[in-house]
XYZ file of C-alpha atoms in Angstrom:
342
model
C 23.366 7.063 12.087
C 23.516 8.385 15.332
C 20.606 8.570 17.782
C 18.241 11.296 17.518
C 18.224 14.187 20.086
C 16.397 15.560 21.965
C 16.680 12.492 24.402
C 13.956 12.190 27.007
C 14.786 9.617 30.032
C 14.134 9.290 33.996
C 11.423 7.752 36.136
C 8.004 8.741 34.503
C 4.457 8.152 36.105
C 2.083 6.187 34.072
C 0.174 9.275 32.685
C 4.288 10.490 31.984
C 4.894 7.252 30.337
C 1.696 7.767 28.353
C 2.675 11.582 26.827
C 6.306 10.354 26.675
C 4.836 7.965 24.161
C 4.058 10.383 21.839
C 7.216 11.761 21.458
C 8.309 8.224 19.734
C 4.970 7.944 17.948
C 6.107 11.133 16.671
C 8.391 9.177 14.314
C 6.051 6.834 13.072
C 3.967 9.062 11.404
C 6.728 10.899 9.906
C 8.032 7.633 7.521
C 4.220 7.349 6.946
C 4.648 10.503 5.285
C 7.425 9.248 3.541
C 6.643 6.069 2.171
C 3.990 7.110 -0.557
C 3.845 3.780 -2.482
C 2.878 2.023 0.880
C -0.159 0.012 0.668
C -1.098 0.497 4.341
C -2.792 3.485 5.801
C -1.276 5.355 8.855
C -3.086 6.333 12.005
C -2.768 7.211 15.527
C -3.618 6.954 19.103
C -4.497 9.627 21.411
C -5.322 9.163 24.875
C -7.541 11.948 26.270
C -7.422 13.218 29.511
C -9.667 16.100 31.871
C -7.492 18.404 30.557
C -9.147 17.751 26.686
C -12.553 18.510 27.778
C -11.799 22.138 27.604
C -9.943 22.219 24.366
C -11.264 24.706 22.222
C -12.125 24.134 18.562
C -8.862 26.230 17.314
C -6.933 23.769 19.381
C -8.298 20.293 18.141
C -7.921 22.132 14.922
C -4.546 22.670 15.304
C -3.405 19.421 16.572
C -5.482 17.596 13.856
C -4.217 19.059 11.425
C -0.544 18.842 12.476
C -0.986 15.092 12.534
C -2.546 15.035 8.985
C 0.190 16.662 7.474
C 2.221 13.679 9.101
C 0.190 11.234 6.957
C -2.123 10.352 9.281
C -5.661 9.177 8.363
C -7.228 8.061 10.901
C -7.476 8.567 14.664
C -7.935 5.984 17.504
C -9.445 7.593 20.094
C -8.491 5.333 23.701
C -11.766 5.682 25.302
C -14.476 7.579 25.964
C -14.314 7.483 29.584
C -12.071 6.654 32.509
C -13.840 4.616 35.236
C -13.392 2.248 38.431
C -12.613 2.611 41.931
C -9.565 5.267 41.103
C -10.632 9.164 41.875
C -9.250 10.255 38.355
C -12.301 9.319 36.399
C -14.356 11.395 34.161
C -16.246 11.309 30.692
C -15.588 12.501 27.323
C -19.050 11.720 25.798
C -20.242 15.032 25.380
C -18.831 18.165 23.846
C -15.341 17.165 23.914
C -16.138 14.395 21.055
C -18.298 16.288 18.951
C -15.679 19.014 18.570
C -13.141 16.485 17.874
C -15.249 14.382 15.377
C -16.464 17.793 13.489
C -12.930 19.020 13.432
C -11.076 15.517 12.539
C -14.273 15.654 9.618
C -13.112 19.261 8.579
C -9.432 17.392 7.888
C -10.983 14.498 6.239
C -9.465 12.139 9.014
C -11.328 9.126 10.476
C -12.452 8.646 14.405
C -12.688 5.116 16.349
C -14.133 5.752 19.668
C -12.886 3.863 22.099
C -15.371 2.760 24.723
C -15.460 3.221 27.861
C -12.275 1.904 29.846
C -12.032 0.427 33.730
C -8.968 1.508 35.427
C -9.471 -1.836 37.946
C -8.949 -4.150 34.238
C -5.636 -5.640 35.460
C -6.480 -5.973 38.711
C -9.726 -7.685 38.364
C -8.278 -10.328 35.567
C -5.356 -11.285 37.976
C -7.760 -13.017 40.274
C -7.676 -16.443 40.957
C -11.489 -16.826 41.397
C -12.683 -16.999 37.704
C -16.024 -16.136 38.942
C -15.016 -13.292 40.444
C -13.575 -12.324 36.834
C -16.227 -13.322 35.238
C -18.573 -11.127 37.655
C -16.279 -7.938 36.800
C -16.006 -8.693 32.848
C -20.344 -8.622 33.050
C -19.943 -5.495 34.758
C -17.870 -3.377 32.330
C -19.104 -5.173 29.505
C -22.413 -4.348 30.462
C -21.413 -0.436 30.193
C -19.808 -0.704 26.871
C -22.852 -2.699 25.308
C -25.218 0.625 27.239
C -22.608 3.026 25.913
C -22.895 1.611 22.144
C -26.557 1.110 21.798
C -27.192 4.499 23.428
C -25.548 7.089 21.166
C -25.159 8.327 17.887
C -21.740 9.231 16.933
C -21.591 6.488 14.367
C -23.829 8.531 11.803
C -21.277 11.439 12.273
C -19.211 11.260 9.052
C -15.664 11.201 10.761
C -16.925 7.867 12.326
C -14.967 5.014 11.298
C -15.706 2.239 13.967
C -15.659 1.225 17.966
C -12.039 0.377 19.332
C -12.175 -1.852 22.616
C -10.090 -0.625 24.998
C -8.821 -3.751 26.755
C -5.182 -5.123 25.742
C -5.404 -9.027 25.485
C -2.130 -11.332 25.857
C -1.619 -14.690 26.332
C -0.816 -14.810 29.760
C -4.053 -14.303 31.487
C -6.257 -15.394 28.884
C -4.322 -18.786 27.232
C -5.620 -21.588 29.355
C -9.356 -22.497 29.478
C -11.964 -21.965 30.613
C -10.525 -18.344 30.723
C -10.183 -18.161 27.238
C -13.764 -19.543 26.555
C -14.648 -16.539 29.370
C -13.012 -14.007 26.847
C -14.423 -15.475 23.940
C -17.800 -14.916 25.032
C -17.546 -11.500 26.121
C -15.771 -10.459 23.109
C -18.874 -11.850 21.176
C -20.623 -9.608 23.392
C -19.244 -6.608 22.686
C -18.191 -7.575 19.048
C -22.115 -8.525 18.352
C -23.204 -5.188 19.380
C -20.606 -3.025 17.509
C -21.832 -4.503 14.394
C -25.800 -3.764 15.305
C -24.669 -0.462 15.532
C -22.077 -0.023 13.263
C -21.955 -2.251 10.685
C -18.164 -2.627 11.058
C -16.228 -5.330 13.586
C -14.569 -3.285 16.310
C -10.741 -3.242 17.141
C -8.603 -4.302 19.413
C -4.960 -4.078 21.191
C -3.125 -7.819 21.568
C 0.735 -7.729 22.554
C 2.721 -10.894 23.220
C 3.475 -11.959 27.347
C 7.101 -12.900 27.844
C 5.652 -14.993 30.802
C 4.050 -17.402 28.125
C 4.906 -18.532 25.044
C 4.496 -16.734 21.681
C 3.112 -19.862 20.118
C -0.018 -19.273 22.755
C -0.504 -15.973 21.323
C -1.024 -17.480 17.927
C -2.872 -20.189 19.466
C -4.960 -17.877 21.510
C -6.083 -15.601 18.534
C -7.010 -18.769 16.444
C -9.289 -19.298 18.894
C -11.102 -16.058 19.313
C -10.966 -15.757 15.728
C -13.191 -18.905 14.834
C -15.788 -17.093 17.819
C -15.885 -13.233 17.598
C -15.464 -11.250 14.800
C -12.786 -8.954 15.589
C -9.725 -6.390 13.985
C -6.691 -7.276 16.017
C -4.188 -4.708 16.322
C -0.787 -6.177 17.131
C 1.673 -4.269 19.130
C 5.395 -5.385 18.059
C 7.149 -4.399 21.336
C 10.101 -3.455 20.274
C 10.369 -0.852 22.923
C 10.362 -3.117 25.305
C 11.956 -6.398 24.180
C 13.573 -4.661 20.781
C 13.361 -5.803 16.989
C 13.828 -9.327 18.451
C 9.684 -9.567 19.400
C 8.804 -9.681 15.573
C 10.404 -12.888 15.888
C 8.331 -14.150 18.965
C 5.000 -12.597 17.120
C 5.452 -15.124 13.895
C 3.541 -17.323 14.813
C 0.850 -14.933 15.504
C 1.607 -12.959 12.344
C 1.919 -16.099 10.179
C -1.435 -17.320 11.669
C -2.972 -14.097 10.576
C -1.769 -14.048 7.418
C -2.737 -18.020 6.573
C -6.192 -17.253 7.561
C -6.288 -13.794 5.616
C -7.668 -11.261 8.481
C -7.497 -7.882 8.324
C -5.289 -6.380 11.609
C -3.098 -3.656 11.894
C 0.241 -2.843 13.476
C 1.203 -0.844 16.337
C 4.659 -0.075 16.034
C 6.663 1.187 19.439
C 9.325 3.661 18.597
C 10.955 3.887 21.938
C 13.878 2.108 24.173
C 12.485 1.599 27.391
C 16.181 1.421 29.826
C 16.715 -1.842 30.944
C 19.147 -1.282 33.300
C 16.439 0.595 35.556
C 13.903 -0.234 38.048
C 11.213 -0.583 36.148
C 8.590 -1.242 38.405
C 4.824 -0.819 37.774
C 3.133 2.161 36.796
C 6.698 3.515 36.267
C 9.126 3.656 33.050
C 12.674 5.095 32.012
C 13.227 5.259 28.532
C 14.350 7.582 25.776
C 13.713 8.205 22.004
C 15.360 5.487 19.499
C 17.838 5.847 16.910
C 16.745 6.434 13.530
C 18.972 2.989 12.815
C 16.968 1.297 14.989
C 13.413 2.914 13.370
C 14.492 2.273 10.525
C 15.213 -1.165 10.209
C 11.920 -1.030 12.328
C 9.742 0.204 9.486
C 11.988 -2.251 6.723
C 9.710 -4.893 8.944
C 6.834 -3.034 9.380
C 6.217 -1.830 5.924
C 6.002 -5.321 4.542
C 4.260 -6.789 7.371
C 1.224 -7.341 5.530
C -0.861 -5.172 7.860
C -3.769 -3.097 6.868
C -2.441 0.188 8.908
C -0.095 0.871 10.733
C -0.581 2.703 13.695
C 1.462 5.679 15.846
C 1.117 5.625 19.577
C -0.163 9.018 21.332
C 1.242 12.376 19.030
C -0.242 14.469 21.319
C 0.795 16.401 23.365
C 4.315 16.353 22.582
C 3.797 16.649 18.730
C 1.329 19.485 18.576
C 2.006 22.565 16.396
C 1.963 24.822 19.644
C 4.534 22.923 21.655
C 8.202 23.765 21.314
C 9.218 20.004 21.509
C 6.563 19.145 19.172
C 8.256 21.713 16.538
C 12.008 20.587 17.238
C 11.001 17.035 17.181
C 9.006 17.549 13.766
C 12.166 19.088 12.393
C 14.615 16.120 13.611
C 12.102 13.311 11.871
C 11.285 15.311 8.435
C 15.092 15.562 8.423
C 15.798 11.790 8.864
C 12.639 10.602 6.925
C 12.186 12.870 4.289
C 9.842 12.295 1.690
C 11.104 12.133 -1.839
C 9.956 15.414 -3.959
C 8.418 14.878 -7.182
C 10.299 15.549 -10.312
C 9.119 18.142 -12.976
C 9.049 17.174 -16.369
């Protein structure tokens, strides 16, 4: 088959890059919606921004609903807040979240609220001084433990758990005593989610090409036998195509040998390689359903618990005019079988 159109490409910012996203998570959701018999649940990621706090109930509503009726269940909400040294920082804690949590209950979805996110994360973790890292990982852990233990959005009934916000790879964190350093704040945070919760908290991992994959595996093992924790593996196929699955086995394998629950993230975009991708900026465009689909063959019996979207809004909501052409070009590719009468 050919590839699907619209095509979206050129230089994008970060925040771009992010929104762009949701244009391929777009298609995710809609084979959820077609693979009934699928033992997995389907969810997705939205990353708020200012312009959420003044989203009006008809609005979350809307979008909510939209993304229900392309099977999703549950909702991972990226943080709560956006802090650090960066101007662009505010807080969702208030009214924006208890709109979203009442409405997502109204549609008999699921919330996990991410915590609190620090823009200076990369940054701070490339240092060389590890107790200069160290020093930083106190400090935002320190805000995510306060953030926790001082609400109460885990008794609303939409609640379904605390999602760190912090993407872990092997790179930074694969050689001791960084990894011990991780280990510990995990247990931290980890610890704290399940005084408040009940439930172990989840979070991002995606494989470095600048070490190797059996690291990753290696890595995880590690933190596994320490923190109690819901990895959610992103299979990078955007990036490094349907190739990665084969440079996450080990990990995968490793998860599946030791029976823990994770979910997968699955990336439903081709990122251009012939461009200059530098940092904080991406060209890419909108797979083929070829590619998506041999994508989901893997996906679907990758023993995950869910499977996870990346960012439907703002391109898929019902308002949009993208949102309704794309939703048109995926329910044609992936649609779901109809029942038969007897």
């Amino acid at each position: 088959m050919s590839s699907i159109s619209p095509t979206f490409s050129g230089s994008l910012s970060r925040r771009d890059w992010l929104r762009f996203a949701g244009v391929c998570a777009l298609g995710g959701t809609m084979v959820l919606a077609g693979c009934k018999n699928l033992q997995a649940t389907g969810g997705s990621f939205l990353q708020p921004w200012q312009e959420h706090m003044d989203w009006t109930p008809e609005r979350w509503r809307s979008v909510l609903s939209g993304m229900k009726e392309l099977g999703c269940d549950s909702l991972f909400l990226q943080w709560v807040a956006l802090e650090g040294e960066s101007m662009q920082t505010w807080d969702a804690r208030g009214r924006m979240l208890q709109t979203l949590l009442d409405q997502a209950a109204n549609q008999g979805m699921s919330v996990h609220i991410g915590l609190p996110y620090n823009q200076d994360w990369w940054t701070a973790i490339a240092q060389e001084d590890i107790n200069a890292v160290n020093s930083y990982m106190q400090s935002i852990g320190k805000n995510c433990i306060q953030y926790m233990r001082s609400v109460t959005w885990q008794q609303h009934t939409a609640f379904a758990g605390w999602y760190i916000p912090y993407e872990i790879e092997q790179y930074d964190w694969g050689r001791q005593p960084r990894l011990e350093l991780l280990a510990n704040w995990l247990k931290a945070l980890s610890d704290v989610a399940i005084e408040t919760t009940g439930r172990e908290p989840s979070i991002s991992t995606y494989y470095s090409e600048m070490a190797s994959p059996q690291a990753l595996a290696d890595m995880w093992s590690y933190l596994l036998d320490r923190v109690i924790l819901r990895p959610m593996v992103q299979d990078g196929v955007g990036v490094h195509g349907l190739a990665n699955y084969e440079r996450l086995e080990p990990l995968h394998q490793m998860l599946l040998q030791r029976g823990a629950n994770f979910d997968l993230i699955v990336e439903l975009f081709d990122m251009d390689q012939d461009a200059a991708n530098v940092a904080g900026e991406f060209s890419a465009h909108t797979a083929g359903v070829d590619r998506l689909r041999r994508q989901w063959n893997i996906a679907e019996g990758y023993g995950a618990q869910r499977i996870v979207a990346f960012a439907l809004e703002p391109w898929a909501s019902q308002d949009s005019l993208e949102g309704m052409q794309l939703r048109g070009i995926w329910k044609a590719a992936f649609r779901a079988p109809q029942p038969v009468s007897p």
